Coordinates of C-alpha atoms in Angstrom, one line a residue:
Chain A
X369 CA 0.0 0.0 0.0
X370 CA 2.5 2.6 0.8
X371 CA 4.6 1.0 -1.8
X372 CA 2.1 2.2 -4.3
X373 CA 1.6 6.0 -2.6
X374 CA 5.4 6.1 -3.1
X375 CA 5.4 5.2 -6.7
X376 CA 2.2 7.3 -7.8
X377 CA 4.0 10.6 -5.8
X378 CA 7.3 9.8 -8.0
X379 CA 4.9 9.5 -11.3
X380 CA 2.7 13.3 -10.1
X381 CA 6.4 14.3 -9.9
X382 CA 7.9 13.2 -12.7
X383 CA 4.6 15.0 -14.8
X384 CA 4.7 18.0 -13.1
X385 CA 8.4 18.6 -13.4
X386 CA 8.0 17.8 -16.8
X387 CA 5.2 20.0 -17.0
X388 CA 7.0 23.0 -15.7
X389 CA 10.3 21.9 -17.1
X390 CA 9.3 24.2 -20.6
X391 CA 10.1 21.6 -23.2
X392 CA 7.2 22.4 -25.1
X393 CA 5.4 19.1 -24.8
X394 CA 3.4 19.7 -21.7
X395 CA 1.4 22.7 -20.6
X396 CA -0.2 22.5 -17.9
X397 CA -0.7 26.3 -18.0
X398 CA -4.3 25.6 -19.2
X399 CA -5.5 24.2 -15.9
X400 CA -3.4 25.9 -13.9
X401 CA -5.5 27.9 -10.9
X402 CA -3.0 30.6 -10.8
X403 CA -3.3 32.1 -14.1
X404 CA -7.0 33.7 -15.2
X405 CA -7.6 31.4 -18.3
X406 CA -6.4 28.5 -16.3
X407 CA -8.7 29.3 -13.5
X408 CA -11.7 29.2 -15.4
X409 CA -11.1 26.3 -17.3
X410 CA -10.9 24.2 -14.0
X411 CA -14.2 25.9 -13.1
X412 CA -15.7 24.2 -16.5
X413 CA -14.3 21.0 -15.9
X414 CA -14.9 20.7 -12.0
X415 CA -18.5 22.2 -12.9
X416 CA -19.3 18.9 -14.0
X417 CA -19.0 17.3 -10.6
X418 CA -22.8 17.9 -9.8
X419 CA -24.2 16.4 -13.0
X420 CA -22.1 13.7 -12.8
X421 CA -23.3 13.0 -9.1
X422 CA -26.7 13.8 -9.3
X423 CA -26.7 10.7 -12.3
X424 CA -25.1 8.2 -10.5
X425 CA -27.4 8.7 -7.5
X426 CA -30.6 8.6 -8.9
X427 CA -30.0 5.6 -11.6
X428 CA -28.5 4.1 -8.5
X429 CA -31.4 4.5 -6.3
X430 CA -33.5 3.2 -9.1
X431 CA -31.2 0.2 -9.7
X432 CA -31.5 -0.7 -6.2
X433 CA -35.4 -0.8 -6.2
X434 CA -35.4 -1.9 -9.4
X435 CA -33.0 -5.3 -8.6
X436 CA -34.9 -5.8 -5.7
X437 CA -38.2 -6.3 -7.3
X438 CA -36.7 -8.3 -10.0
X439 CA -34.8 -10.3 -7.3
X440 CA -37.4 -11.4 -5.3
X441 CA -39.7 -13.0 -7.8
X442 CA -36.8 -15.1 -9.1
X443 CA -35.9 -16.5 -6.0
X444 CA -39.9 -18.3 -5.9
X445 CA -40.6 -21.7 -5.6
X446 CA -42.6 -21.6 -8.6
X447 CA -41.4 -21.6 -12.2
X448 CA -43.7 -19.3 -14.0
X449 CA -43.0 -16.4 -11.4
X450 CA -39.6 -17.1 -11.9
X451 CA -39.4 -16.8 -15.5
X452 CA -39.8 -13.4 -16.4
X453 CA -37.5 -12.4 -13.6
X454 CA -34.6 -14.9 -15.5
X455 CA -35.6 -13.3 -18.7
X456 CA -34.8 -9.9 -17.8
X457 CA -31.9 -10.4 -16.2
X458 CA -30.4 -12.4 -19.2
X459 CA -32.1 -10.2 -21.3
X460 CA -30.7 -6.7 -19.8
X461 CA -27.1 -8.0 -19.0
X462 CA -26.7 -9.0 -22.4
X463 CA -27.1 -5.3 -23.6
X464 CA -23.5 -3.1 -23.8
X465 CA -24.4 0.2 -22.1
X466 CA -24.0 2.4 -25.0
X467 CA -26.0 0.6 -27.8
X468 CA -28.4 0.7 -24.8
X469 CA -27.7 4.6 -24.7
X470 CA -28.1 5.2 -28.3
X471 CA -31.7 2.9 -28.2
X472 CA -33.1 5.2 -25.1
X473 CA -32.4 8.2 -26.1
X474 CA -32.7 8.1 -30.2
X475 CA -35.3 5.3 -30.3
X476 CA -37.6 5.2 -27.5
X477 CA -39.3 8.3 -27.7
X478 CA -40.2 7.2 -31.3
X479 CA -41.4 3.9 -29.7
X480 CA -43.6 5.4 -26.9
X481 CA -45.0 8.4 -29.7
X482 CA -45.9 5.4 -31.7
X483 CA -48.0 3.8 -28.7
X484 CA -49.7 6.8 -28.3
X485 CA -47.5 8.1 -25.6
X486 CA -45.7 11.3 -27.1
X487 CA -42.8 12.1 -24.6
X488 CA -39.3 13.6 -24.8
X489 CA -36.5 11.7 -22.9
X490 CA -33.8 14.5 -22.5
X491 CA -29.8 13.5 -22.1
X492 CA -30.3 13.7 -18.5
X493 CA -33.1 11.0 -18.3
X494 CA -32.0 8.9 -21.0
X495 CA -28.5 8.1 -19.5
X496 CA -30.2 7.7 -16.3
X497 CA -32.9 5.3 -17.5
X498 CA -29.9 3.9 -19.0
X499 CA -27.8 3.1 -16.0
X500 CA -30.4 2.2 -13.9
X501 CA -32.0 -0.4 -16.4
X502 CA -28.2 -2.0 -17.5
X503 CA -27.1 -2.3 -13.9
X504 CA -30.5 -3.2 -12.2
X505 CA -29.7 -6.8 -13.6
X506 CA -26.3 -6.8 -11.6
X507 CA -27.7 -5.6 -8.4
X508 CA -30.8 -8.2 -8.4
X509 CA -28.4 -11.1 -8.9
X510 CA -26.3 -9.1 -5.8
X511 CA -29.6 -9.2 -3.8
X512 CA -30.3 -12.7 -4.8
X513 CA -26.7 -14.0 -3.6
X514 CA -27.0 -11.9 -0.4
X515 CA -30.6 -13.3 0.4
X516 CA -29.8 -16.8 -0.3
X517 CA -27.3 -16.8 2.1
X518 CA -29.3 -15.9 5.0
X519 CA -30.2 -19.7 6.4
X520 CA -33.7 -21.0 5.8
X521 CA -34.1 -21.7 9.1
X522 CA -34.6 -17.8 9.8
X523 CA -37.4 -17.3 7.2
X524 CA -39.0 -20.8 8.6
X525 CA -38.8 -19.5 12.5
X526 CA -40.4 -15.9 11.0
X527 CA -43.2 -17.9 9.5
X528 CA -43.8 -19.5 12.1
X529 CA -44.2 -16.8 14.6
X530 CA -46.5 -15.8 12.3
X531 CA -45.0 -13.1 9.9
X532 CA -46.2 -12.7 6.4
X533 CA -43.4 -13.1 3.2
X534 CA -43.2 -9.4 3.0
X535 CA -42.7 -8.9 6.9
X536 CA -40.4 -12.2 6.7
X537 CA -38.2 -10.0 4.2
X538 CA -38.3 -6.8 5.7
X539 CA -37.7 -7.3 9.3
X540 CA -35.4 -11.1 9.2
X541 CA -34.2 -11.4 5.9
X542 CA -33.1 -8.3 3.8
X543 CA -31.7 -6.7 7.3
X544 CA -29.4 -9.3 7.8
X545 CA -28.5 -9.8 3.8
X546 CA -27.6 -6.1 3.2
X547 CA -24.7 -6.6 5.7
X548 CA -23.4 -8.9 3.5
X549 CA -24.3 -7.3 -0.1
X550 CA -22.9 -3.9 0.9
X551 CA -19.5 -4.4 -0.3
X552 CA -21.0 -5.7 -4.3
X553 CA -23.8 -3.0 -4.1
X554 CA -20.6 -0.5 -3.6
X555 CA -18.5 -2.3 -6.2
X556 CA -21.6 -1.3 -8.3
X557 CA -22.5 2.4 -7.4
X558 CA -18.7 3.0 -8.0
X559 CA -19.4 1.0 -11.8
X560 CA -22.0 3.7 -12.2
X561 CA -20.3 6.4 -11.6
X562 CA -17.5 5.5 -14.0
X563 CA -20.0 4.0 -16.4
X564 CA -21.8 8.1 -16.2
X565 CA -19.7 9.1 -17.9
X566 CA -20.9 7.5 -21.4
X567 CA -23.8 9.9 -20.8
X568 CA -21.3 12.8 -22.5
X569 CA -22.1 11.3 -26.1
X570 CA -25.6 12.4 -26.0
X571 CA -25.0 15.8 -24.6
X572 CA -25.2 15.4 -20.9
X573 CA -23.0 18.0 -19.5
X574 CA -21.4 15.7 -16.9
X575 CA -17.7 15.4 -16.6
X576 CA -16.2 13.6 -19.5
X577 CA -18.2 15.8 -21.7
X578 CA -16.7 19.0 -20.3
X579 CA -13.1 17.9 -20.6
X580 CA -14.3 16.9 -24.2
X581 CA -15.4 20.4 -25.1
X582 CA -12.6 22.1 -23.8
X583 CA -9.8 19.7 -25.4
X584 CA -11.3 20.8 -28.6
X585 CA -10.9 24.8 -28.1
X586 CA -7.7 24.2 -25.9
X587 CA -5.9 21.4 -28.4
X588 CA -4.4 20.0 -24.6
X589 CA -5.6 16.6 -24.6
X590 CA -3.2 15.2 -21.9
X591 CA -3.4 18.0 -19.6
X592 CA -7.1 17.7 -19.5
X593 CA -7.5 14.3 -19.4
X594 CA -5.6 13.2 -16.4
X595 CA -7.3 16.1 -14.6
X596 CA -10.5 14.8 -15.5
X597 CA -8.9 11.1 -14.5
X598 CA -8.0 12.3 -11.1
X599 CA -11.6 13.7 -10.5
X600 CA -13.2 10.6 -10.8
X601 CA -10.7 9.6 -8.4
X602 CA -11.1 11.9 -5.8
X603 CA -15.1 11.3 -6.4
X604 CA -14.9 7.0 -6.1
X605 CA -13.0 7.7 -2.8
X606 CA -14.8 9.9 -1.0
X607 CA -17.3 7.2 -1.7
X608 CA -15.1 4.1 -0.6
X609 CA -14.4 6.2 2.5
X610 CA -18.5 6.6 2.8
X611 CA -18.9 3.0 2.5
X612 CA -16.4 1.9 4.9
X613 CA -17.9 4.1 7.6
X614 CA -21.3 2.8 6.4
X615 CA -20.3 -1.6 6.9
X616 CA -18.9 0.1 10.7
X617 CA -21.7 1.4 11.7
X618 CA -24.1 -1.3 9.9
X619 CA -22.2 -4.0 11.5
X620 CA -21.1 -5.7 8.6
X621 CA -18.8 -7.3 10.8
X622 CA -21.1 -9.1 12.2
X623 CA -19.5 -12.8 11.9
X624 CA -16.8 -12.0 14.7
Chain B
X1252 CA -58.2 -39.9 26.7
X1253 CA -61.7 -38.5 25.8
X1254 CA -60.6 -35.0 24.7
X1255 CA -60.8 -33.2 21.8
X1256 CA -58.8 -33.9 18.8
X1257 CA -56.3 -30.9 18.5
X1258 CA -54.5 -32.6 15.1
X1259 CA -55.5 -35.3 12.6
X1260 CA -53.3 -37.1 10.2
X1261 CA -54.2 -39.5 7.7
X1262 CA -52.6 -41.8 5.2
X1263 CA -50.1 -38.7 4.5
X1264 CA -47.4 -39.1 1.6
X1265 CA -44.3 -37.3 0.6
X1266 CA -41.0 -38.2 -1.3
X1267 CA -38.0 -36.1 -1.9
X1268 CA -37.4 -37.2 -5.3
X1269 CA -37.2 -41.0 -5.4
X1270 CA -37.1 -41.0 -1.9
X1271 CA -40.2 -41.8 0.2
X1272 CA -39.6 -40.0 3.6
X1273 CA -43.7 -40.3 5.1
X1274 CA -45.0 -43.6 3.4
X1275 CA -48.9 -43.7 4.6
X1276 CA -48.7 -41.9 7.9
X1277 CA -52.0 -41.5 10.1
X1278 CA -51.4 -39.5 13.8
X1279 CA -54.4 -38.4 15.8
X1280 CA -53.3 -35.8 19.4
X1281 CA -55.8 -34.8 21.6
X1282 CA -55.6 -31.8 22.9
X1283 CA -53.2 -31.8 26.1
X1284 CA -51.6 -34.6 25.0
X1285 CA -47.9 -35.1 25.0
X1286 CA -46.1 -37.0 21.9
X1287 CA -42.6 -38.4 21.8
X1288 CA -41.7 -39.1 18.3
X1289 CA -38.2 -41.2 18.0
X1290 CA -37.0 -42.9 15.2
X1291 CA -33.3 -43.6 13.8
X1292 CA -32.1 -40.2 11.6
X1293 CA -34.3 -40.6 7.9
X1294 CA -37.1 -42.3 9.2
X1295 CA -39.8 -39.2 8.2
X1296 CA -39.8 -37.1 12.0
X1297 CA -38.9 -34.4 11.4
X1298 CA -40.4 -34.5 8.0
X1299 CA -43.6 -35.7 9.7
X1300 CA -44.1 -32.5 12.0
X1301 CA -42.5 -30.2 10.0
X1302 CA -45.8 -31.0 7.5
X1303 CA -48.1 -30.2 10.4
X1304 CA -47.3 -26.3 10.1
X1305 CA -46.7 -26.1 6.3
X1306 CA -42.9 -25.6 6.6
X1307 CA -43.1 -29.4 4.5
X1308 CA -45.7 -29.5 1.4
X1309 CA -47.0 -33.0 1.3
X1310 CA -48.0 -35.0 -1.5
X1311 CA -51.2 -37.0 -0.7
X1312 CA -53.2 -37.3 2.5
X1313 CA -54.7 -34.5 4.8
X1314 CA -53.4 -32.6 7.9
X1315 CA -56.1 -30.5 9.9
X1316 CA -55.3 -28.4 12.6
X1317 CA -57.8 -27.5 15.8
X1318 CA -60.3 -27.8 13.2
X1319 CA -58.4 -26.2 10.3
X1320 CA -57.5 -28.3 7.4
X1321 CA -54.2 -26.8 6.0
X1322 CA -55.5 -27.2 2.6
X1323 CA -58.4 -24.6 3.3
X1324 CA -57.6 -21.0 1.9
X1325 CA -55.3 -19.6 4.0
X1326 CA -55.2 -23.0 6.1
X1327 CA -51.3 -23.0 6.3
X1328 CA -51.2 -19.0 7.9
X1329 CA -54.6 -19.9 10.1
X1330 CA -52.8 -23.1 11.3
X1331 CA -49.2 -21.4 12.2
X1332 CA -51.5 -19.0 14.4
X1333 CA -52.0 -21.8 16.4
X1334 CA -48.8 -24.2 16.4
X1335 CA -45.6 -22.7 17.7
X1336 CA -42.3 -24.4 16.6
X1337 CA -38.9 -24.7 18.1
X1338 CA -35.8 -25.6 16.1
X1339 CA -32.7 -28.0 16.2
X1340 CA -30.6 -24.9 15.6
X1341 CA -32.5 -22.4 17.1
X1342 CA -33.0 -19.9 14.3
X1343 CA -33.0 -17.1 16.5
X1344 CA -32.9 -13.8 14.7
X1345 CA -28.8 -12.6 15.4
X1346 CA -29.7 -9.0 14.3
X1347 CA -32.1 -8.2 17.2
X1348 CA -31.8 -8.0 20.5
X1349 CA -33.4 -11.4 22.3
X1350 CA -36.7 -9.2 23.9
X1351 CA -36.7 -8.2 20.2
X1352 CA -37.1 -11.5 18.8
X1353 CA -39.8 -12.4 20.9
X1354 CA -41.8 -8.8 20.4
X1355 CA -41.3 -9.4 16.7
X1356 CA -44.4 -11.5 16.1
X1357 CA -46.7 -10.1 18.5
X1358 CA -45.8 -7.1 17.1
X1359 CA -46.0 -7.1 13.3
X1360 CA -48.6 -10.1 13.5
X1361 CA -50.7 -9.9 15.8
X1362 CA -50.5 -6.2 15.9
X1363 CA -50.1 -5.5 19.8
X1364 CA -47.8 -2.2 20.8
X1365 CA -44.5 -2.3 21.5
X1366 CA -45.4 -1.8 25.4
X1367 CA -47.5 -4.6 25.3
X1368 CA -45.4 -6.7 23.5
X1369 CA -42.7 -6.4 25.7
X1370 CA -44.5 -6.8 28.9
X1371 CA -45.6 -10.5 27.4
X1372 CA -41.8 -11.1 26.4
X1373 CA -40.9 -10.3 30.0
X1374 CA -43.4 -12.7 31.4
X1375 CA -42.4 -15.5 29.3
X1376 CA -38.6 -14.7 29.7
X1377 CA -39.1 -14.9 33.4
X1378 CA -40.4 -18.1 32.9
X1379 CA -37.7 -19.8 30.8
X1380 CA -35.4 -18.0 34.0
X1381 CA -33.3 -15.8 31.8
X1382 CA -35.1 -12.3 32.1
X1383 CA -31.7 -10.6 32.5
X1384 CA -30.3 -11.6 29.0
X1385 CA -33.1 -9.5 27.9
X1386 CA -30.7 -6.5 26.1
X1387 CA -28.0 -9.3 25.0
X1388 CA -28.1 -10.4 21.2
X1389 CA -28.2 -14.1 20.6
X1390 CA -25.1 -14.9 19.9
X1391 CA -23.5 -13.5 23.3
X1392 CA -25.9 -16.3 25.3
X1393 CA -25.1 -19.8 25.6
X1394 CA -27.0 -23.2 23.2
X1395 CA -29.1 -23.8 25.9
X1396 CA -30.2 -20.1 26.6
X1397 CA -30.7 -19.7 22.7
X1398 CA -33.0 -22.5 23.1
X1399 CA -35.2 -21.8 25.5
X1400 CA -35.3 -17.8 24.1
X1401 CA -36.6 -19.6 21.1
X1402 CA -39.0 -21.5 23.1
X1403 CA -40.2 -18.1 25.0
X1404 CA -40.4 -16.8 21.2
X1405 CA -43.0 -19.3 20.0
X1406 CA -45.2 -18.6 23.5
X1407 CA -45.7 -15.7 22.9
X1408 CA -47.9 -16.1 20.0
X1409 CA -50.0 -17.9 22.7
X1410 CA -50.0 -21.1 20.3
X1411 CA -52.4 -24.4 21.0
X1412 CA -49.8 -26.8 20.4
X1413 CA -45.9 -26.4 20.3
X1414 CA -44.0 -28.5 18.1
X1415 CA -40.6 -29.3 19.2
X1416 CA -37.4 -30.7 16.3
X1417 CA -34.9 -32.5 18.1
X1418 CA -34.6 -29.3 20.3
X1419 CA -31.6 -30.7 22.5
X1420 CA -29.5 -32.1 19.3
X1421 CA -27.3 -28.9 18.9
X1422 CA -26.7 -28.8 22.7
X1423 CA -23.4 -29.5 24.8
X1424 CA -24.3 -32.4 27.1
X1425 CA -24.6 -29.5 30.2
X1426 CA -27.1 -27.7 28.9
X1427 CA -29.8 -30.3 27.5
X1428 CA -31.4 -30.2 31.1
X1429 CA -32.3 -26.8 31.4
X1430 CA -34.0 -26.8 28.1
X1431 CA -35.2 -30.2 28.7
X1432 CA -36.6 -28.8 33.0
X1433 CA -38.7 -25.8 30.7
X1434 CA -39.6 -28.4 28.6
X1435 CA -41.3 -30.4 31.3
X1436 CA -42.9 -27.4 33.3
X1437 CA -45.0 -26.6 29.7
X1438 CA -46.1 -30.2 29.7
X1439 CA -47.1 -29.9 33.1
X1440 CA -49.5 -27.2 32.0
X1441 CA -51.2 -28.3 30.1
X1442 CA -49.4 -27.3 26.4
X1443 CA -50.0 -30.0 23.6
X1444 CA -46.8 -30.9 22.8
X1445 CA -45.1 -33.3 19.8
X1446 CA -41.5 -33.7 20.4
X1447 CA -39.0 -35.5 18.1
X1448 CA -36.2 -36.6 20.2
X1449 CA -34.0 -39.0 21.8
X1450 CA -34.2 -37.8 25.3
X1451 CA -35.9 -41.3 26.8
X1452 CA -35.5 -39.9 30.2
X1453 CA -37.8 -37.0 29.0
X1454 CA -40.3 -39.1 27.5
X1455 CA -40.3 -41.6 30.7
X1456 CA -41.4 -38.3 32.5
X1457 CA -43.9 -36.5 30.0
X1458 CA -45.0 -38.6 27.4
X1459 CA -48.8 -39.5 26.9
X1460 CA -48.0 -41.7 23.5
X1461 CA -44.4 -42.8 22.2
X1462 CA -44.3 -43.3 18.5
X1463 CA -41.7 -44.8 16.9
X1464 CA -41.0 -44.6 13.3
X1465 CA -38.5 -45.8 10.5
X1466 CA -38.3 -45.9 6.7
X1467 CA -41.2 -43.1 6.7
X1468 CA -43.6 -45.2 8.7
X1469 CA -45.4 -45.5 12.4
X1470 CA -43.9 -48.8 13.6
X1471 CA -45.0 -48.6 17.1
X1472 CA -46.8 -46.4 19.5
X1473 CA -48.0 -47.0 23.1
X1474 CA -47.3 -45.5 25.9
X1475 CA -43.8 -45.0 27.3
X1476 CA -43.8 -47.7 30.1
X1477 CA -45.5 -50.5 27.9
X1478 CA -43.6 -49.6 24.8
X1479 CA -40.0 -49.2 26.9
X1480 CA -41.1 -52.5 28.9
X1481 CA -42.0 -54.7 26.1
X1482 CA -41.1 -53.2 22.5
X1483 CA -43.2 -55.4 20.0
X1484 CA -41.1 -54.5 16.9
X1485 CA -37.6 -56.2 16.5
X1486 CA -37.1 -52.6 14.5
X1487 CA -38.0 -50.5 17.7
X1488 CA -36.0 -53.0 20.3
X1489 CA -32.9 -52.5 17.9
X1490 CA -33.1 -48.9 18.0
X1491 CA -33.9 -48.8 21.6
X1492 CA -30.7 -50.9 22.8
X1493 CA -28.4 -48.5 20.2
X1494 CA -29.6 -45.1 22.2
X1495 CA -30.0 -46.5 25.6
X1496 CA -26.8 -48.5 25.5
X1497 CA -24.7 -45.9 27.3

């Protein structure tokens, strides 16, 4: 671990002193805080930090519910409400995100006008339908794993002190199984937040697409792509670090 | 015996694949009455009462319940209103606090407020002696205090009959007789009870009925001193001399 601190210090080192070293290949002068231009070019590219949060909670949200109520039909003792819970999740896993993209956004407005439904799915709600669809599929097989694991005995003694399926779930089962699915779901969240940033090739103006716009007018590619490298950085630890505290105070620990 | 009949079985069938656990089974209890059910590991007990609240689907054959026939609408939730059930390995709930597993049901089933609920988990905590492990979570009590929680658990749902799986098998030798005193003191008031164990010493001292099975059938029933006395089956002598040998 410190190992690898030590080695990606050397490597910020090595590019900054080549940065500032003047050879001509480097210029970090365009996202550099102390200058004017420099200054408000880090504004545009940090200014995507809200949109690209604000779509990797919501389609997470939604994945969440959404796996949930595709997970818990497909874990029944009976085929045919089984099925369509299968089908979906072969179905939707089997779709690369941004063929998925492209079909929301271009083609299913024309799909719901011709049903009679006329609506208009901006960038914003197209990537997020997006995500939330592609990775519900994931998170329902994580709930799945999670609930399975919890032993039969505890849904047999909830029965039998007489609680429903849906009180059996809510108050023995899923407590106990999202100590164990927190780490996946997190894995996940994080997937979505990198996966966001796909949402930049229909116009969403989240991260990837701001460093996009301003490598065309600025011509400095490298600068402005390891800035907007270490963003997502800085954003999937803040939310490993949220996580951790989260399995702490959750318990996840629980087997000790 | 000329009470009630709490529980009727008849000519009930199931199979796990190819494998005929209850072949034919018919049990009548009255209500009060006490059953040991003993058998050597295979032979359909636990299968057997396991059917009786609807944790085991059967095949053929018909269970009713105080009256309810568990393949009524509804029959298997009406039925587990009435039967409590206490497990080999305990299934206490590890995420809540032991009062908390026994306000759970009262609670969310049967509706009762969370003051209530916990002045009827005290009562029966007192009784199974271990009111001052109230706060503690399962795991930091000992087998044979999980056990009897659990058993303190099923009472409160105030059940008609309690159903007991091999409740002492999980148990370090030391603490089979405290479940196993609780145990008694239910039987002595009254509960209907059907117990699949191996504790003979338990069924000397509370059984109304023994009944004996093996390859998914009743072999033998009578009561404990004529069936320990005299065993009529070769089957139920050579099981008999295997547990009571030591």
């Amino acid at each position: 671990m410190t190992r690898s601190i030590k080695l990606w210090a050397l490597l910020g080192a090595l590019l900054f002193v080549a940065g500032c070293s003047g050879t001509g290949n480097w210029g970090w002068y365009v996202i550099d805080p102390s200058t004017p231009q420099g200054q408000s070019n880090v504004r545009f590219l940090i200014g995507g930090f809200w949109a690209t949060i604000q779509l990797s909670l919501i389609a997470a949200a939604l994945s969440m519910t959404i796996g949930l109520l595709v997970a818990l039909p497909g874990m029944s003792t009976n085929r045919w409400i089984r099925l369509p819970s299968r089908i979906y999740i072969e179905f939707v896993r089997a779709i690369p995100l941004l063929p998925m993209l492209f079909w929301v956004f271009y083609g299913l407005p024309v799909v719901m006008r011709s049903m009679g439904m006329p609506i208009t799915i901006d960038a914003f709600w197209g990537a997020i339908i997006t995500l939330a669809i592609s990775d519900s599929a994931f998170t329902a097989e994580i709930y799945r794993s999670g609930i399975q694991s919890i032993p039969k005995g505890q849904t047999e003694a909830a029965r039998t002190v007489g609680l429903t399926y849906n009180q059996t779930m809510r108050y023995v089962v899923l407590p106990q199984a999202i100590r164990r699915i927190l780490p996946p779901l997190a894995n996940q969240f994080i997937y979505i937040v990198k996966m966001s940033a796909f949402a930049s090739v229909i116009g969403m103006q989240e991260l990837t697409r701001r460093a996009n716009e301003l490598v065309v007018t600025e011509y400095r590619p490298l600068e402005i792509y390891t800035l907007l490298i270490l963003e997502y950085l800085v954003l999937v630890l803040i939310i490993s670090f949220f996580v951790r505290w989260l399995e702490r105070k959750m318990g996840s620990d629980e087997s000790r | 015996m000329n009470a009630e009949r709490v529980i009727e079985i008849s000519s009930l069938n199931k199979s796990f694949g190819d494998f005929k656990a209850l072949k034919n089974v018919d049990l009548d209890v009255s209500l009060g009455e006490r059953i040991v059910i003993c058998g050597p590991s295979g032979s359909g007990k636990s299968t057997l009462i396991r059917c009786v609240n609807g944790l085991e689907h059967y095949d053929s054959g018909s269970i009713t319940v105080d009256g309810i026939a568990l393949s009524a609408p509804r029959g298997v939730e009406r039925v587990r209103a009435e039967v409590g059930m206490v497990f080999q390995q305990f299934n206490l709930f590890p995420h809540l606090s032991v009062i908390e597993n026994l306000t759970l049901g009262p609670m969310k089933a049967r509706g009762l407020s969370r003051k209530d609920a916990e002045a009827l988990a005290m009562t029966y905590l007192e009784r199974v002696r271990i009111p001052e492990q109230a706060l503690k979570r399962p795991r930091d009590l000992s087998g044979g205090q999980q056990q009897r929680v659990a058993i303190a658990r099923s009472l409160c749902m105030k059940p008609k009959i309690m159903l007991f799986d091999e409740p002492t098998s999980a148990l370090d030798p030391e603490m089979i007789s405290e479940v196993l005193d609780v145990m008694v003191e239910l039987a002595q008031e009254g509960m209907t009870m059907l117990v699949v164990t191996h504790e003979m010493g338990f069924a000397r001292k509370v059984a109304d009925r023994m009944v004996f099975m093996d390859g998914g059938e009743i072999v033998e029933t009578g009561t404990p001193s004529t069936v320990f006395e005299a065993p009529k089956s070769q089957r139920f002598k050579t099981f008999l001399d295997k547990i009571l040998q030591h």
